[in-house]
Every structure is written in C-alpha cells, then in structure tokens.
Amino acid sequence: QVQLVESGGGLVQAGESLRLSCEASGSIFVVEQMAWYRQPPGKQRELVASIGSGGIIEYVDSVKGRFTISRDNAKNTVHLQMNSLKPEDTGVYYCNAGIRTATWRTGITNYWGQGTQVTVSS
C-alpha cells in the first residue's frame, strides 16, 4: 500500500512564505512524476506545479516566479516553496505522485495525499 503524507500548511499573511512537503511511502519500486495541486474554496482543483523523474518542471502561470518545486528521490519526497503568498493562493493543497509498485514493467498509478490547508489573509 502506498501513502502520501503532506505537511507544512498553515495560516499566513500576504507576502509571507510557506514550505510544503510530501513523502511517499509503502510498496514503491520507483516514483515517477510528482506534483502539487490546489483547490480554492468553491472552485475546481488545478495543477500548481509538477516535476518529472528526469527533472522537467512546469508551473501554472499564476505562481511562476513565486513558487519552487523540488524533489529528493532518495527520500521519495517533493517540496513546494511558496514565497510572496497572495490571498488568491488560499486553498487545499494536494500532493500527487505517479508510482510503479513492482517493476519497470508495472504501469504507473497516481496516488493522492489527504491535502493540507493553506490560508493567506490580506
């Protein structure tokens, strides 16, 4: 069984920073892509940032220049450094990982964390 555990959420004022972390554990052969999604109140979940196993990184336009995604493959961990936070960054942030559980021939399955609340006040 694979589990993703998130940490680092909280309540901050506009302009401050937070660092989110997510560790994958369990029956893992290799972790492929890792990503962060968020769901603002009353809105659809959106992709915030992703980082592939080869190091390719993508960000949603609204966070470029402010957020940085990184990963530690030895620890099966992904981080999201969030600087210059804005009220519109408020939402539940979810960790996602594409994981092979047995061998290189095993298909990739997406797993989700339970989410961590980020609230930015003005």
mmCIF file of C-alpha atoms in Angstrom:
data_model
loop_
_atom_site.group_PDB
_atom_site.id
_atom_site.type_symbol
_atom_site.label_atom_id
_atom_site.label_comp_id
_atom_site.label_asym_id
_atom_site.label_seq_id
_atom_site.Cartn_x
_atom_site.Cartn_y
_atom_site.Cartn_z
ATOM 1 C CA GLN A 1 0.000 0.000 0.000
ATOM 2 C CA VAL A 2 1.248 3.480 -0.934
ATOM 3 C CA GLN A 3 0.615 6.539 1.187
ATOM 4 C CA LEU A 4 1.424 10.213 0.652
ATOM 5 C CA VAL A 5 1.793 12.344 3.773
ATOM 6 C CA GLU A 6 1.751 16.134 3.467
ATOM 7 C CA SER A 7 2.943 18.757 5.921
ATOM 8 C CA GLY A 8 3.678 22.468 6.115
ATOM 9 C CA GLY A 9 0.294 24.094 5.559
ATOM 10 C CA GLY A 10 -0.962 26.898 7.735
ATOM 11 C CA LEU A 11 -2.371 30.402 8.024
ATOM 12 C CA VAL A 12 -0.152 33.306 6.981
ATOM 13 C CA GLN A 13 -0.463 36.927 5.939
ATOM 14 C CA ALA A 14 0.003 38.142 2.388
ATOM 15 C CA GLY A 15 3.663 38.416 1.448
ATOM 16 C CA GLU A 16 4.813 35.650 3.784
ATOM 17 C CA SER A 17 6.118 32.204 2.864
ATOM 18 C CA LEU A 18 5.306 28.551 3.455
ATOM 19 C CA ARG A 19 7.105 25.341 2.552
ATOM 20 C CA LEU A 20 5.020 22.253 1.841
ATOM 21 C CA SER A 21 6.460 18.750 1.975
ATOM 22 C CA CYS A 22 5.104 15.391 0.851
ATOM 23 C CA GLU A 23 6.665 11.996 1.476
ATOM 24 C CA ALA A 24 5.598 8.848 -0.354
ATOM 25 C CA SER A 25 5.958 5.539 1.472
ATOM 26 C CA GLY A 26 4.874 1.912 1.173
ATOM 27 C CA SER A 27 5.174 -0.528 -1.730
ATOM 28 C CA ILE A 28 7.254 1.663 -4.035
ATOM 29 C CA PHE A 29 9.551 0.481 -6.798
ATOM 30 C CA VAL A 30 10.121 3.931 -8.270
ATOM 31 C CA VAL A 31 8.422 7.321 -8.087
ATOM 32 C CA GLU A 32 7.957 8.911 -11.488
ATOM 33 C CA GLN A 33 6.247 12.322 -11.701
ATOM 34 C CA MET A 34 5.404 14.245 -8.527
ATOM 35 C CA ALA A 35 3.103 17.243 -8.416
ATOM 36 C CA TRP A 36 1.156 19.696 -6.289
ATOM 37 C CA TYR A 37 -2.492 20.555 -6.931
ATOM 38 C CA ARG A 38 -4.713 23.011 -5.116
ATOM 39 C CA GLN A 39 -8.433 23.594 -4.757
ATOM 40 C CA PRO A 40 -9.577 27.110 -3.809
ATOM 41 C CA PRO A 41 -12.899 27.400 -1.954
ATOM 42 C CA GLY A 42 -15.780 26.793 -4.357
ATOM 43 C CA LYS A 43 -13.506 26.190 -7.343
ATOM 44 C CA GLN A 44 -12.078 23.277 -9.331
ATOM 45 C CA ARG A 45 -8.836 21.568 -8.417
ATOM 46 C CA GLU A 46 -5.924 22.823 -10.517
ATOM 47 C CA LEU A 47 -2.358 21.743 -11.161
ATOM 48 C CA VAL A 48 0.085 24.114 -9.461
ATOM 49 C CA ALA A 49 3.464 22.565 -10.233
ATOM 50 C CA SER A 50 4.934 19.272 -11.370
ATOM 51 C CA ILE A 51 8.391 17.748 -11.561
ATOM 52 C CA GLY A 52 9.195 14.676 -13.617
ATOM 53 C CA SER A 53 11.679 11.942 -12.856
ATOM 54 C CA GLY A 54 14.013 13.500 -15.429
ATOM 55 C CA GLY A 55 13.806 16.936 -13.826
ATOM 56 C CA ILE A 56 11.322 18.645 -16.158
ATOM 57 C CA ILE A 57 9.379 21.253 -14.184
ATOM 58 C CA GLU A 58 6.104 23.001 -15.001
ATOM 59 C CA TYR A 59 4.197 25.739 -13.137
ATOM 60 C CA VAL A 60 0.797 27.273 -13.556
ATOM 61 C CA ASP A 61 1.223 30.864 -14.756
ATOM 62 C CA SER A 62 -0.163 32.422 -11.583
ATOM 63 C CA VAL A 63 2.683 31.079 -9.402
ATOM 64 C CA LYS A 64 5.673 31.467 -11.722
ATOM 65 C CA GLY A 65 8.461 33.401 -10.044
ATOM 66 C CA ARG A 66 6.987 32.845 -6.579
ATOM 67 C CA PHE A 67 6.786 29.059 -6.100
ATOM 68 C CA THR A 68 9.548 26.485 -6.469
ATOM 69 C CA ILE A 69 9.023 22.732 -6.687
ATOM 70 C CA SER A 70 11.839 20.315 -5.858
ATOM 71 C CA ARG A 71 12.270 16.630 -5.053
ATOM 72 C CA ASP A 72 14.550 14.301 -3.148
ATOM 73 C CA ASN A 73 14.457 10.938 -4.909
ATOM 74 C CA ALA A 74 16.333 9.159 -2.119
ATOM 75 C CA LYS A 75 13.555 10.105 0.301
ATOM 76 C CA ASN A 76 10.628 9.891 -2.159
ATOM 77 C CA THR A 77 9.799 13.441 -1.149
ATOM 78 C CA VAL A 78 8.592 16.521 -3.010
ATOM 79 C CA HIS A 79 8.597 20.097 -1.694
ATOM 80 C CA LEU A 80 6.822 23.274 -2.696
ATOM 81 C CA GLN A 81 8.428 26.506 -1.540
ATOM 82 C CA MET A 82 5.796 29.244 -1.694
ATOM 83 C CA ASN A 83 7.024 32.831 -1.428
ATOM 84 C CA SER A 84 5.189 36.154 -1.677
ATOM 85 C CA LEU A 85 1.897 34.451 -0.932
ATOM 86 C CA LYS A 86 -1.322 36.141 -2.018
ATOM 87 C CA PRO A 87 -4.906 35.709 -0.779
ATOM 88 C CA GLU A 88 -5.756 34.024 -4.085
ATOM 89 C CA ASP A 89 -3.284 31.249 -3.198
ATOM 90 C CA THR A 90 -5.682 30.124 -0.469
ATOM 91 C CA GLY A 91 -6.947 26.575 -0.818
ATOM 92 C CA VAL A 92 -6.370 22.941 -0.004
ATOM 93 C CA TYR A 93 -3.079 21.744 -1.470
ATOM 94 C CA TYR A 94 -2.802 18.108 -2.543
ATOM 95 C CA CYS A 95 0.289 16.064 -3.266
ATOM 96 C CA ASN A 96 0.181 13.689 -6.241
ATOM 97 C CA ALA A 97 2.698 11.073 -7.317
ATOM 98 C CA GLY A 98 2.923 8.614 -10.194
ATOM 99 C CA ILE A 99 4.344 5.386 -8.806
ATOM 100 C CA ARG A 100 5.410 1.973 -10.067
ATOM 101 C CA THR A 101 4.865 -0.517 -7.240
ATOM 102 C CA ALA A 102 6.652 -3.652 -8.506
ATOM 103 C CA THR A 103 8.983 -3.458 -11.539
ATOM 104 C CA TRP A 104 9.818 -1.293 -14.555
ATOM 105 C CA ARG A 105 7.106 -3.202 -16.414
ATOM 106 C CA THR A 106 4.427 -2.204 -13.910
ATOM 107 C CA GLY A 107 2.073 0.550 -15.028
ATOM 108 C CA ILE A 108 2.150 3.936 -13.342
ATOM 109 C CA THR A 109 -0.575 4.572 -10.769
ATOM 110 C CA ASN A 110 -1.418 8.035 -9.432
ATOM 111 C CA TYR A 111 -1.711 8.448 -5.669
ATOM 112 C CA TRP A 112 -3.038 11.399 -3.694
ATOM 113 C CA GLY A 113 -2.376 12.834 -0.270
ATOM 114 C CA GLN A 114 -5.206 13.919 2.017
ATOM 115 C CA GLY A 115 -4.488 17.599 1.476
ATOM 116 C CA THR A 116 -3.184 20.410 3.644
ATOM 117 C CA GLN A 117 -4.918 23.756 4.138
ATOM 118 C CA VAL A 118 -3.150 26.954 3.101
ATOM 119 C CA THR A 119 -4.853 30.199 4.085
ATOM 120 C CA VAL A 120 -3.446 33.605 3.144
ATOM 121 C CA SER A 121 -5.041 36.637 4.744
ATOM 122 C CA SER A 122 -4.803 40.209 3.478
#
